[in-house]
Amino acid sequence: MTIDSMNPEAWRQYAQDDIESAEILLNSSTKYHIVAYHTHQAVEKMLKRFLMINHKTFPFIHDLSTLLTEASKVKEFSEYFRDVSFLMDLYSTSRYPSGDTITKDEASKGLAIANRIYSVLL
């Protein structure tokens, strides 16, 4: 099966899949770094989707602040900069072994942020 990478619905579905994966992991394991990874990915995909449906190009980057800045040129999203900063901090910790760990509370907060931003960007 081939997926149209420029189909906004595909981006939404992949973001939803990331959120569902994060929820499953949060409730059934202690792999909170993977929860953080999926929450970041969900928000990244929804921001790129938002830009796509508003006919804006977007850089192929993982920096949520930059993507949110671009989205804010279309609609006011400044209240979410603190949230994406939190997700980016978790994401950088989640990518590679660094000695830092992500707690269940941090993973839960990240998931709540991802769900909120997902809803706003639908």
CSV table of C-alpha atoms in Angstrom, one decimal:
chain,number,residue,atom,x,y,z
A,1,MET,CA,0.0,0.0,0.0
A,2,THR,CA,1.2,3.5,-0.9
A,3,ILE,CA,0.5,6.5,1.3
A,4,ASP,CA,0.2,9.9,-0.2
A,5,SER,CA,2.7,11.9,1.9
A,6,MET,CA,0.9,15.2,1.0
A,7,ASN,CA,-2.5,14.0,2.2
A,8,PRO,CA,-3.4,16.0,5.3
A,9,GLU,CA,-5.6,13.1,6.5
A,10,ALA,CA,-2.7,10.7,6.5
A,11,TRP,CA,-0.7,13.2,8.7
A,12,ARG,CA,-3.7,13.4,11.1
A,13,GLN,CA,-4.0,9.6,11.2
A,14,TYR,CA,-0.3,9.1,11.9
A,15,ALA,CA,-0.5,11.7,14.7
A,16,GLN,CA,-3.5,9.9,16.1
A,17,ASP,CA,-1.6,6.6,15.9
A,18,ASP,CA,1.3,8.3,17.9
A,19,ILE,CA,-1.1,9.4,20.6
A,20,GLU,CA,-2.7,6.0,20.8
A,21,SER,CA,0.7,4.4,21.1
A,22,ALA,CA,1.8,6.8,23.8
A,23,GLU,CA,-1.4,6.0,25.8
A,24,ILE,CA,-0.8,2.3,25.5
A,25,LEU,CA,2.8,2.6,26.6
A,26,LEU,CA,2.0,4.9,29.4
A,27,ASN,CA,-0.6,2.5,30.8
A,28,SER,CA,1.2,-0.7,30.3
A,29,SER,CA,4.9,-0.2,30.6
A,30,THR,CA,7.6,2.0,32.2
A,31,LYS,CA,9.1,3.0,28.9
A,32,TYR,CA,8.2,6.7,29.5
A,33,HIS,CA,10.9,7.9,27.1
A,34,ILE,CA,9.0,6.2,24.2
A,35,VAL,CA,5.8,7.9,25.4
A,36,ALA,CA,7.6,11.2,25.2
A,37,TYR,CA,8.9,10.4,21.7
A,38,HIS,CA,5.4,9.6,20.4
A,39,THR,CA,3.8,12.7,22.0
A,40,HIS,CA,6.4,14.9,20.3
A,41,GLN,CA,5.9,13.1,17.0
A,42,ALA,CA,2.1,13.6,17.2
A,43,VAL,CA,2.4,17.3,17.7
A,44,GLU,CA,5.0,17.6,15.0
A,45,LYS,CA,2.7,15.9,12.5
A,46,MET,CA,-0.3,17.9,13.5
A,47,LEU,CA,1.6,21.2,13.1
A,48,LYS,CA,2.9,20.1,9.7
A,49,ARG,CA,-0.7,19.1,8.7
A,50,PHE,CA,-2.0,22.5,9.8
A,51,LEU,CA,0.6,24.2,7.7
A,52,MET,CA,-0.2,21.9,4.8
A,53,ILE,CA,-4.0,22.5,4.9
A,54,ASN,CA,-3.3,26.3,5.0
A,55,HIS,CA,-1.1,26.1,1.9
A,56,LYS,CA,2.1,26.9,3.7
A,57,THR,CA,5.4,25.1,3.2
A,58,PHE,CA,7.1,23.7,6.2
A,59,PRO,CA,10.7,22.7,6.9
A,60,PHE,CA,11.3,19.0,7.4
A,61,ILE,CA,12.6,19.5,11.0
A,62,HIS,CA,11.7,18.3,14.4
A,63,ASP,CA,11.7,21.7,16.2
A,64,LEU,CA,8.2,22.2,17.5
A,65,SER,CA,8.9,25.9,18.4
A,66,THR,CA,9.8,26.7,14.8
A,67,LEU,CA,6.8,24.8,13.4
A,68,LEU,CA,4.5,26.6,15.9
A,69,THR,CA,6.0,29.9,14.9
A,70,GLU,CA,5.1,29.2,11.3
A,71,ALA,CA,1.6,28.0,12.3
A,72,SER,CA,1.2,31.2,14.3
A,73,LYS,CA,1.6,33.2,11.1
A,74,VAL,CA,-1.8,31.7,10.1
A,75,LYS,CA,-3.6,31.6,13.5
A,76,GLU,CA,-2.7,32.8,17.0
A,77,PHE,CA,-1.1,29.9,18.9
A,78,SER,CA,1.2,31.7,21.3
A,79,GLU,CA,-0.3,30.1,24.4
A,80,TYR,CA,1.2,26.8,23.3
A,81,PHE,CA,4.8,27.8,23.2
A,82,ARG,CA,5.4,26.7,26.8
A,83,ASP,CA,3.8,23.4,26.0
A,84,VAL,CA,5.9,22.7,23.0
A,85,SER,CA,9.0,23.7,24.9
A,86,PHE,CA,8.1,21.1,27.5
A,87,LEU,CA,7.6,18.5,24.8
A,88,MET,CA,10.9,19.4,23.2
A,89,ASP,CA,12.8,19.0,26.5
A,90,LEU,CA,11.3,15.5,26.9
A,91,TYR,CA,12.0,14.7,23.3
A,92,SER,CA,15.7,15.5,23.6
A,93,THR,CA,15.9,13.3,26.7
A,94,SER,CA,14.0,10.5,25.0
A,95,ARG,CA,16.1,10.2,21.9
A,96,TYR,CA,19.3,8.7,23.2
A,97,PRO,CA,20.6,7.4,26.6
A,98,SER,CA,21.7,10.5,28.4
A,99,GLY,CA,21.6,9.6,32.1
A,100,ASP,CA,18.3,11.5,32.5
A,101,THR,CA,15.1,9.7,32.8
A,102,ILE,CA,11.5,10.7,32.1
A,103,THR,CA,9.0,10.1,34.9
A,104,LYS,CA,5.5,8.8,34.6
A,105,ASP,CA,4.2,12.3,35.6
A,106,GLU,CA,6.3,14.0,32.9
A,107,ALA,CA,5.1,11.4,30.3
A,108,SER,CA,1.5,11.9,31.4
A,109,LYS,CA,1.9,15.7,31.1
A,110,GLY,CA,3.4,15.3,27.7
A,111,LEU,CA,0.5,13.1,26.6
A,112,ALA,CA,-2.1,15.7,27.9
A,113,ILE,CA,-0.3,18.4,26.0
A,114,ALA,CA,-0.3,16.3,22.8
A,115,ASN,CA,-4.0,15.6,23.2
A,116,ARG,CA,-4.8,19.2,23.7
A,117,ILE,CA,-2.8,20.5,20.7
A,118,TYR,CA,-4.1,17.7,18.6
A,119,SER,CA,-7.7,18.8,19.4
A,120,VAL,CA,-6.9,22.4,18.7
A,121,LEU,CA,-5.3,21.7,15.3
A,122,LEU,CA,-8.0,19.4,14.1
